[in-house]
Amino acid sequence: MHINRIDYSDGSEWVLELKRYALAIEYDGRDFSGWQIQPRMVTVQGEMERAVAKMAGHEIRVHAAGRTDAGVHASRQIVHFDTAVQRPITAWVRGVNSFLPSGIAVLWAREVPNHFHSRFVATARHYRYLLLRHPVRPSLQAGRVGWIHYDVDVDKMRAAAQHLLGEHDFSSFRAAECQALSPIKLLQRIEISEQGNMLCFDFSAGAFLHHMVRNMMGALLHIGKGNEEPEWMAWLLAQQNRQSAPPTFMPDGLYLTGVTYPAEFALPTEPEYRYGLI
């Protein structure tokens, strides 16, 4: 708990006890220019801060576990904020939801200790990419899944993915505008599964570079189409050069599905794929 003191000219003081709250939220990224606030843009952070501020009655800064790009979705993004306002915990769920646009929803709220930080104490982020294989473009799922009209060799993509596991310099998969201090990341998990004509790509890492997942998707599909053999992925990784890699794949099917935190916080933040796929 934070303590803020406001001293008045008459010698009195007002002590504010700031409590920290963690929220899990989901959102449809099609409606927003990414998570982070940008001038003259509608963003998830901007809408969250507006809604939480209405419930709290004062300005609020909302911090997130990860900054998703425009068009990227979340089924379990974790955010936190501080306030001295006393509200029932349900107010930070149903009350905040009443002020949010339909593309964003709070799933749950928890009070957390003041050393919790949604971004800095996270130990892993989990993403899933949903890719539809179908001869014609989707309509009902448009913007919510990636799409290819051709078939791919899933076994070759699985073999290629093994070269990405572990700690590497991922410069070949890093966007030019990436602000990360280091391109070295530890990719803890990459799995490819099939559910009918849907391919599910699961990625877990302590942190990701800007566009890293979408760039890995581009390389995996390049191999899946038969343009290269699986061993080419190791060569590409060793180049440490974005110019050597295939184009960035579309954002449509990418979801932030969960965030791992130390057990001390007891937060239900792991992916659970509530809707069968995400």
Short mmCIF file of C-alpha atoms in Angstrom, two decimals:
data_model
loop_
_atom_site.label_atom_id
_atom_site.label_comp_id
_atom_site.label_asym_id
_atom_site.label_seq_id
_atom_site.Cartn_x
_atom_site.Cartn_y
_atom_site.Cartn_z
CA MET A 1 0.00 0.00 0.00
CA HIS A 2 1.32 3.46 -0.95
CA ILE A 3 0.98 6.44 1.40
CA ASN A 4 0.56 9.89 -0.10
CA ARG A 5 0.48 12.96 2.16
CA ILE A 6 -1.04 16.30 1.19
CA ASP A 7 0.05 19.18 3.44
CA TYR A 8 -2.20 22.25 3.74
CA SER A 9 -1.25 25.84 4.61
CA ASP A 10 -2.99 25.62 7.99
CA GLY A 11 -0.67 22.82 9.05
CA SER A 12 -3.17 20.01 8.59
CA GLU A 13 -2.54 17.05 6.37
CA TRP A 14 -4.59 14.48 4.52
CA VAL A 15 -3.21 10.96 4.28
CA LEU A 16 -4.18 8.97 1.17
CA GLU A 17 -3.72 5.22 1.19
CA LEU A 18 -3.31 4.14 -2.40
CA LYS A 19 -4.32 0.60 -3.15
CA ARG A 20 -3.18 -1.27 -6.25
CA TYR A 21 -5.58 -3.34 -8.33
CA ALA A 22 -4.88 -5.86 -11.07
CA LEU A 23 -7.44 -6.46 -13.81
CA ALA A 24 -7.67 -9.08 -16.53
CA ILE A 25 -9.16 -7.68 -19.72
CA GLU A 26 -10.00 -8.97 -23.16
CA TYR A 27 -10.34 -6.92 -26.32
CA ASP A 28 -10.94 -7.06 -30.04
CA GLY A 29 -7.93 -5.34 -31.54
CA ARG A 30 -9.71 -4.41 -34.78
CA ASP A 31 -11.28 -1.39 -33.10
CA PHE A 32 -8.07 0.12 -31.74
CA SER A 33 -4.68 1.47 -32.78
CA GLY A 34 -2.94 -0.90 -30.38
CA TRP A 35 -2.61 -0.77 -26.60
CA GLN A 36 -0.48 2.34 -26.07
CA ILE A 37 -1.94 5.84 -26.00
CA GLN A 38 -1.21 7.80 -29.18
CA PRO A 39 -2.27 11.32 -30.15
CA ARG A 40 -5.61 11.44 -32.00
CA MET A 41 -5.87 7.63 -31.97
CA VAL A 42 -8.37 5.34 -30.24
CA THR A 43 -6.31 2.91 -28.14
CA VAL A 44 -7.05 0.25 -25.56
CA GLN A 45 -5.03 2.08 -22.90
CA GLY A 46 -6.87 5.31 -23.60
CA GLU A 47 -10.28 3.67 -23.29
CA MET A 48 -9.27 1.80 -20.14
CA GLU A 49 -7.97 4.94 -18.44
CA ARG A 50 -11.12 6.86 -19.37
CA ALA A 51 -13.40 4.12 -17.99
CA VAL A 52 -11.45 3.49 -14.77
CA ALA A 53 -11.22 7.26 -14.16
CA LYS A 54 -15.00 7.56 -14.42
CA MET A 55 -15.42 4.85 -11.82
CA ALA A 56 -12.71 6.26 -9.53
CA GLY A 57 -13.62 9.94 -9.94
CA HIS A 58 -10.04 11.00 -10.70
CA GLU A 59 -7.41 10.55 -13.41
CA ILE A 60 -5.88 7.08 -13.56
CA ARG A 61 -2.80 5.66 -15.24
CA VAL A 62 -3.28 2.05 -16.34
CA HIS A 63 -0.20 -0.13 -16.97
CA ALA A 64 -0.26 -3.34 -19.03
CA ALA A 65 1.77 -6.53 -19.18
CA GLY A 66 2.38 -6.08 -22.90
CA ARG A 67 1.88 -3.46 -25.60
CA THR A 68 -0.11 -5.14 -28.34
CA ASP A 69 -0.09 -3.67 -31.86
CA ALA A 70 -3.00 -2.38 -33.90
CA GLY A 71 -5.23 -5.27 -34.92
CA VAL A 72 -3.83 -7.63 -32.28
CA HIS A 73 -6.32 -9.05 -29.79
CA ALA A 74 -6.16 -10.16 -26.17
CA SER A 75 -8.11 -12.86 -24.37
CA ARG A 76 -6.24 -12.23 -21.11
CA GLN A 77 -4.23 -9.02 -20.91
CA ILE A 78 -3.21 -8.05 -17.37
CA VAL A 79 -3.21 -4.40 -16.25
CA HIS A 80 -2.91 -2.54 -12.97
CA PHE A 81 -3.66 0.88 -11.51
CA ASP A 82 -3.55 2.71 -8.17
CA THR A 83 -6.33 4.58 -6.40
CA ALA A 84 -7.28 5.72 -2.91
CA VAL A 85 -10.98 5.54 -3.73
CA GLN A 86 -12.93 2.88 -1.84
CA ARG A 87 -15.06 0.75 -4.14
CA PRO A 88 -16.36 -2.83 -3.90
CA ILE A 89 -14.21 -5.11 -6.03
CA THR A 90 -17.15 -5.69 -8.37
CA ALA A 91 -17.10 -1.99 -9.27
CA TRP A 92 -13.76 -2.48 -11.00
CA VAL A 93 -15.39 -5.16 -13.15
CA ARG A 94 -19.06 -4.39 -13.85
CA GLY A 95 -18.77 -0.69 -13.14
CA VAL A 96 -15.75 -0.19 -15.40
CA ASN A 97 -17.35 -2.36 -18.09
CA SER A 98 -20.34 -0.03 -18.15
CA PHE A 99 -18.01 2.77 -19.33
CA LEU A 100 -16.04 0.69 -21.86
CA PRO A 101 -16.79 0.27 -25.56
CA SER A 102 -18.07 -3.14 -26.63
CA GLY A 103 -14.63 -4.17 -27.92
CA ILE A 104 -13.11 -4.24 -24.41
CA ALA A 105 -14.25 -6.08 -21.27
CA VAL A 106 -12.84 -6.52 -17.77
CA LEU A 107 -12.92 -10.19 -16.76
CA TRP A 108 -11.92 -9.90 -13.09
CA ALA A 109 -10.26 -7.58 -10.58
CA ARG A 110 -7.99 -8.32 -7.60
CA GLU A 111 -6.31 -6.15 -5.00
CA VAL A 112 -2.55 -6.75 -5.16
CA PRO A 113 0.46 -5.65 -3.09
CA ASN A 114 2.18 -2.44 -4.13
CA HIS A 115 5.28 -4.26 -5.40
CA PHE A 116 3.17 -5.96 -8.07
CA HIS A 117 3.65 -4.50 -11.53
CA SER A 118 1.80 -5.99 -14.49
CA ARG A 119 4.81 -5.56 -16.76
CA PHE A 120 7.94 -5.72 -14.65
CA VAL A 121 7.21 -8.73 -12.42
CA ALA A 122 5.79 -10.90 -15.21
CA THR A 123 7.92 -13.98 -15.91
CA ALA A 124 6.29 -15.02 -19.21
CA ARG A 125 3.86 -13.82 -21.85
CA HIS A 126 1.78 -16.23 -23.89
CA TYR A 127 0.50 -15.64 -27.40
CA ARG A 128 -1.63 -17.73 -29.73
CA TYR A 129 -1.94 -17.23 -33.46
CA LEU A 130 -5.07 -18.63 -35.12
CA LEU A 131 -4.58 -19.40 -38.80
CA LEU A 132 -7.43 -20.49 -41.04
CA ARG A 133 -6.59 -22.73 -44.02
CA HIS A 134 -9.43 -22.35 -46.50
CA PRO A 135 -9.77 -21.74 -50.24
CA VAL A 136 -11.83 -18.57 -49.71
CA ARG A 137 -11.41 -15.70 -47.29
CA PRO A 138 -13.42 -15.76 -44.05
CA SER A 139 -16.35 -13.46 -43.40
CA LEU A 140 -17.67 -14.25 -39.91
CA GLN A 141 -14.09 -14.63 -38.65
CA ALA A 142 -12.64 -11.75 -40.65
CA GLY A 143 -10.12 -9.81 -38.61
CA ARG A 144 -10.12 -12.45 -35.87
CA VAL A 145 -8.05 -15.12 -37.61
CA GLY A 146 -5.16 -15.10 -40.02
CA TRP A 147 -5.92 -16.66 -43.38
CA ILE A 148 -4.11 -18.59 -46.09
CA HIS A 149 -5.74 -20.09 -49.17
CA TYR A 150 -3.01 -22.69 -49.72
CA ASP A 151 -2.00 -25.82 -47.83
CA VAL A 152 1.18 -26.01 -45.76
CA ASP A 153 3.40 -28.80 -44.47
CA VAL A 154 2.73 -28.71 -40.73
CA ASP A 155 5.45 -31.23 -39.91
CA LYS A 156 8.06 -29.06 -41.62
CA MET A 157 6.88 -26.03 -39.68
CA ARG A 158 7.10 -27.98 -36.42
CA ALA A 159 10.66 -29.03 -37.27
CA ALA A 160 11.57 -25.44 -38.14
CA ALA A 161 10.05 -24.13 -34.91
CA GLN A 162 12.46 -26.23 -32.84
CA HIS A 163 15.34 -24.03 -34.05
CA LEU A 164 13.68 -21.01 -32.44
CA LEU A 165 13.44 -22.50 -28.95
CA GLY A 166 15.87 -21.28 -26.30
CA GLU A 167 17.82 -18.05 -25.89
CA HIS A 168 18.84 -16.35 -29.11
CA ASP A 169 19.46 -13.01 -30.72
CA PHE A 170 16.11 -12.53 -32.50
CA SER A 171 17.18 -9.55 -34.61
CA SER A 172 15.96 -11.33 -37.75
CA PHE A 173 12.46 -11.16 -36.27
CA ARG A 174 12.62 -7.65 -34.82
CA ALA A 175 10.73 -4.66 -36.21
CA ALA A 176 12.82 -1.63 -37.15
CA GLU A 177 10.91 0.55 -34.64
CA CYS A 178 11.39 -1.91 -31.75
CA GLN A 179 12.45 -0.11 -28.55
CA ALA A 180 13.67 -3.16 -26.61
CA LEU A 181 17.10 -2.69 -25.06
CA SER A 182 18.31 -6.08 -26.29
CA PRO A 183 17.29 -8.43 -29.12
CA ILE A 184 18.24 -11.44 -26.99
CA LYS A 185 15.12 -13.26 -25.78
CA LEU A 186 14.35 -16.67 -24.33
CA LEU A 187 11.62 -18.44 -26.29
CA GLN A 188 10.29 -20.98 -23.81
CA ARG A 189 7.61 -22.66 -25.92
CA ILE A 190 6.44 -22.93 -29.48
CA GLU A 191 3.82 -25.50 -30.42
CA ILE A 192 1.68 -26.00 -33.52
CA SER A 193 -1.62 -27.87 -33.29
CA GLU A 194 -4.50 -28.52 -35.69
CA GLN A 195 -8.21 -28.15 -35.01
CA GLY A 196 -10.00 -28.93 -38.25
CA ASN A 197 -8.98 -26.31 -40.80
CA MET A 198 -7.58 -24.06 -38.05
CA LEU A 199 -3.89 -24.08 -37.15
CA CYS A 200 -3.00 -22.88 -33.63
CA PHE A 201 0.51 -21.55 -33.00
CA ASP A 202 1.39 -21.11 -29.31
CA PHE A 203 4.37 -19.00 -28.24
CA SER A 204 5.68 -18.36 -24.71
CA ALA A 205 8.62 -16.16 -23.71
CA GLY A 206 9.71 -13.92 -20.89
CA ALA A 207 9.29 -11.02 -23.29
CA PHE A 208 8.86 -10.50 -27.01
CA LEU A 209 10.33 -8.00 -29.45
CA HIS A 210 8.09 -5.72 -31.50
CA HIS A 211 6.45 -7.84 -34.26
CA MET A 212 8.48 -10.87 -33.14
CA VAL A 213 5.57 -13.34 -33.23
CA ARG A 214 4.22 -12.07 -36.55
CA ASN A 215 7.71 -12.21 -38.06
CA MET A 216 8.20 -15.78 -36.83
CA MET A 217 4.83 -16.63 -38.36
CA GLY A 218 6.01 -15.25 -41.72
CA ALA A 219 9.13 -17.42 -41.60
CA LEU A 220 7.24 -20.55 -40.53
CA LEU A 221 4.75 -20.16 -43.38
CA HIS A 222 7.60 -19.55 -45.83
CA ILE A 223 8.92 -22.98 -44.87
CA GLY A 224 5.47 -24.55 -44.71
CA LYS A 225 4.83 -23.54 -48.32
CA GLY A 226 7.97 -25.43 -49.36
CA ASN A 227 10.13 -22.40 -50.15
CA GLU A 228 12.83 -23.57 -47.73
CA GLU A 229 13.68 -26.60 -45.63
CA PRO A 230 13.27 -26.51 -41.81
CA GLU A 231 17.03 -26.03 -41.31
CA TRP A 232 16.75 -22.66 -43.05
CA MET A 233 15.23 -21.31 -39.82
CA ALA A 234 18.54 -21.82 -38.01
CA TRP A 235 20.34 -19.98 -40.81
CA LEU A 236 17.86 -17.11 -40.66
CA LEU A 237 18.23 -16.82 -36.89
CA ALA A 238 22.03 -16.69 -37.25
CA GLN A 239 21.85 -13.83 -39.78
CA GLN A 240 20.56 -11.45 -37.06
CA ASN A 241 19.23 -9.33 -39.92
CA ARG A 242 15.58 -8.48 -40.50
CA GLN A 243 16.25 -7.93 -44.22
CA SER A 244 16.99 -11.66 -44.62
CA ALA A 245 13.54 -12.72 -43.41
CA PRO A 246 10.12 -12.97 -45.10
CA PRO A 247 7.53 -10.19 -44.64
CA THR A 248 5.68 -9.64 -41.38
CA PHE A 249 2.48 -11.70 -41.31
CA MET A 250 -0.95 -10.12 -40.74
CA PRO A 251 -2.00 -9.20 -37.15
CA ASP A 252 -5.53 -10.55 -37.46
CA GLY A 253 -5.09 -13.93 -35.77
CA LEU A 254 -2.75 -12.90 -32.96
CA TYR A 255 -3.96 -12.99 -29.34
CA LEU A 256 -2.25 -12.26 -26.04
CA THR A 257 -3.69 -15.21 -24.12
CA GLY A 258 -2.08 -14.91 -20.70
CA VAL A 259 0.76 -13.71 -18.50
CA THR A 260 2.71 -15.69 -15.90
CA TYR A 261 3.47 -14.11 -12.51
CA PRO A 262 5.24 -15.40 -9.39
CA ALA A 263 3.05 -17.64 -7.21
CA GLU A 264 3.05 -15.09 -4.37
CA PHE A 265 0.47 -12.99 -6.25
CA ALA A 266 -1.97 -15.92 -6.69
CA LEU A 267 -3.43 -14.44 -9.87
CA PRO A 268 -5.41 -16.60 -12.34
CA THR A 269 -3.60 -15.26 -15.39
CA GLU A 270 -2.51 -18.37 -17.30
CA PRO A 271 -4.19 -19.07 -20.67
CA GLU A 272 -7.39 -21.08 -20.39
CA TYR A 273 -8.83 -20.72 -23.94
CA ARG A 274 -12.32 -19.96 -22.70
CA TYR A 275 -13.88 -19.96 -26.15
CA GLY A 276 -12.34 -23.21 -27.31
CA LEU A 277 -9.61 -21.53 -29.37
CA ILE A 278 -8.50 -18.44 -27.43
#
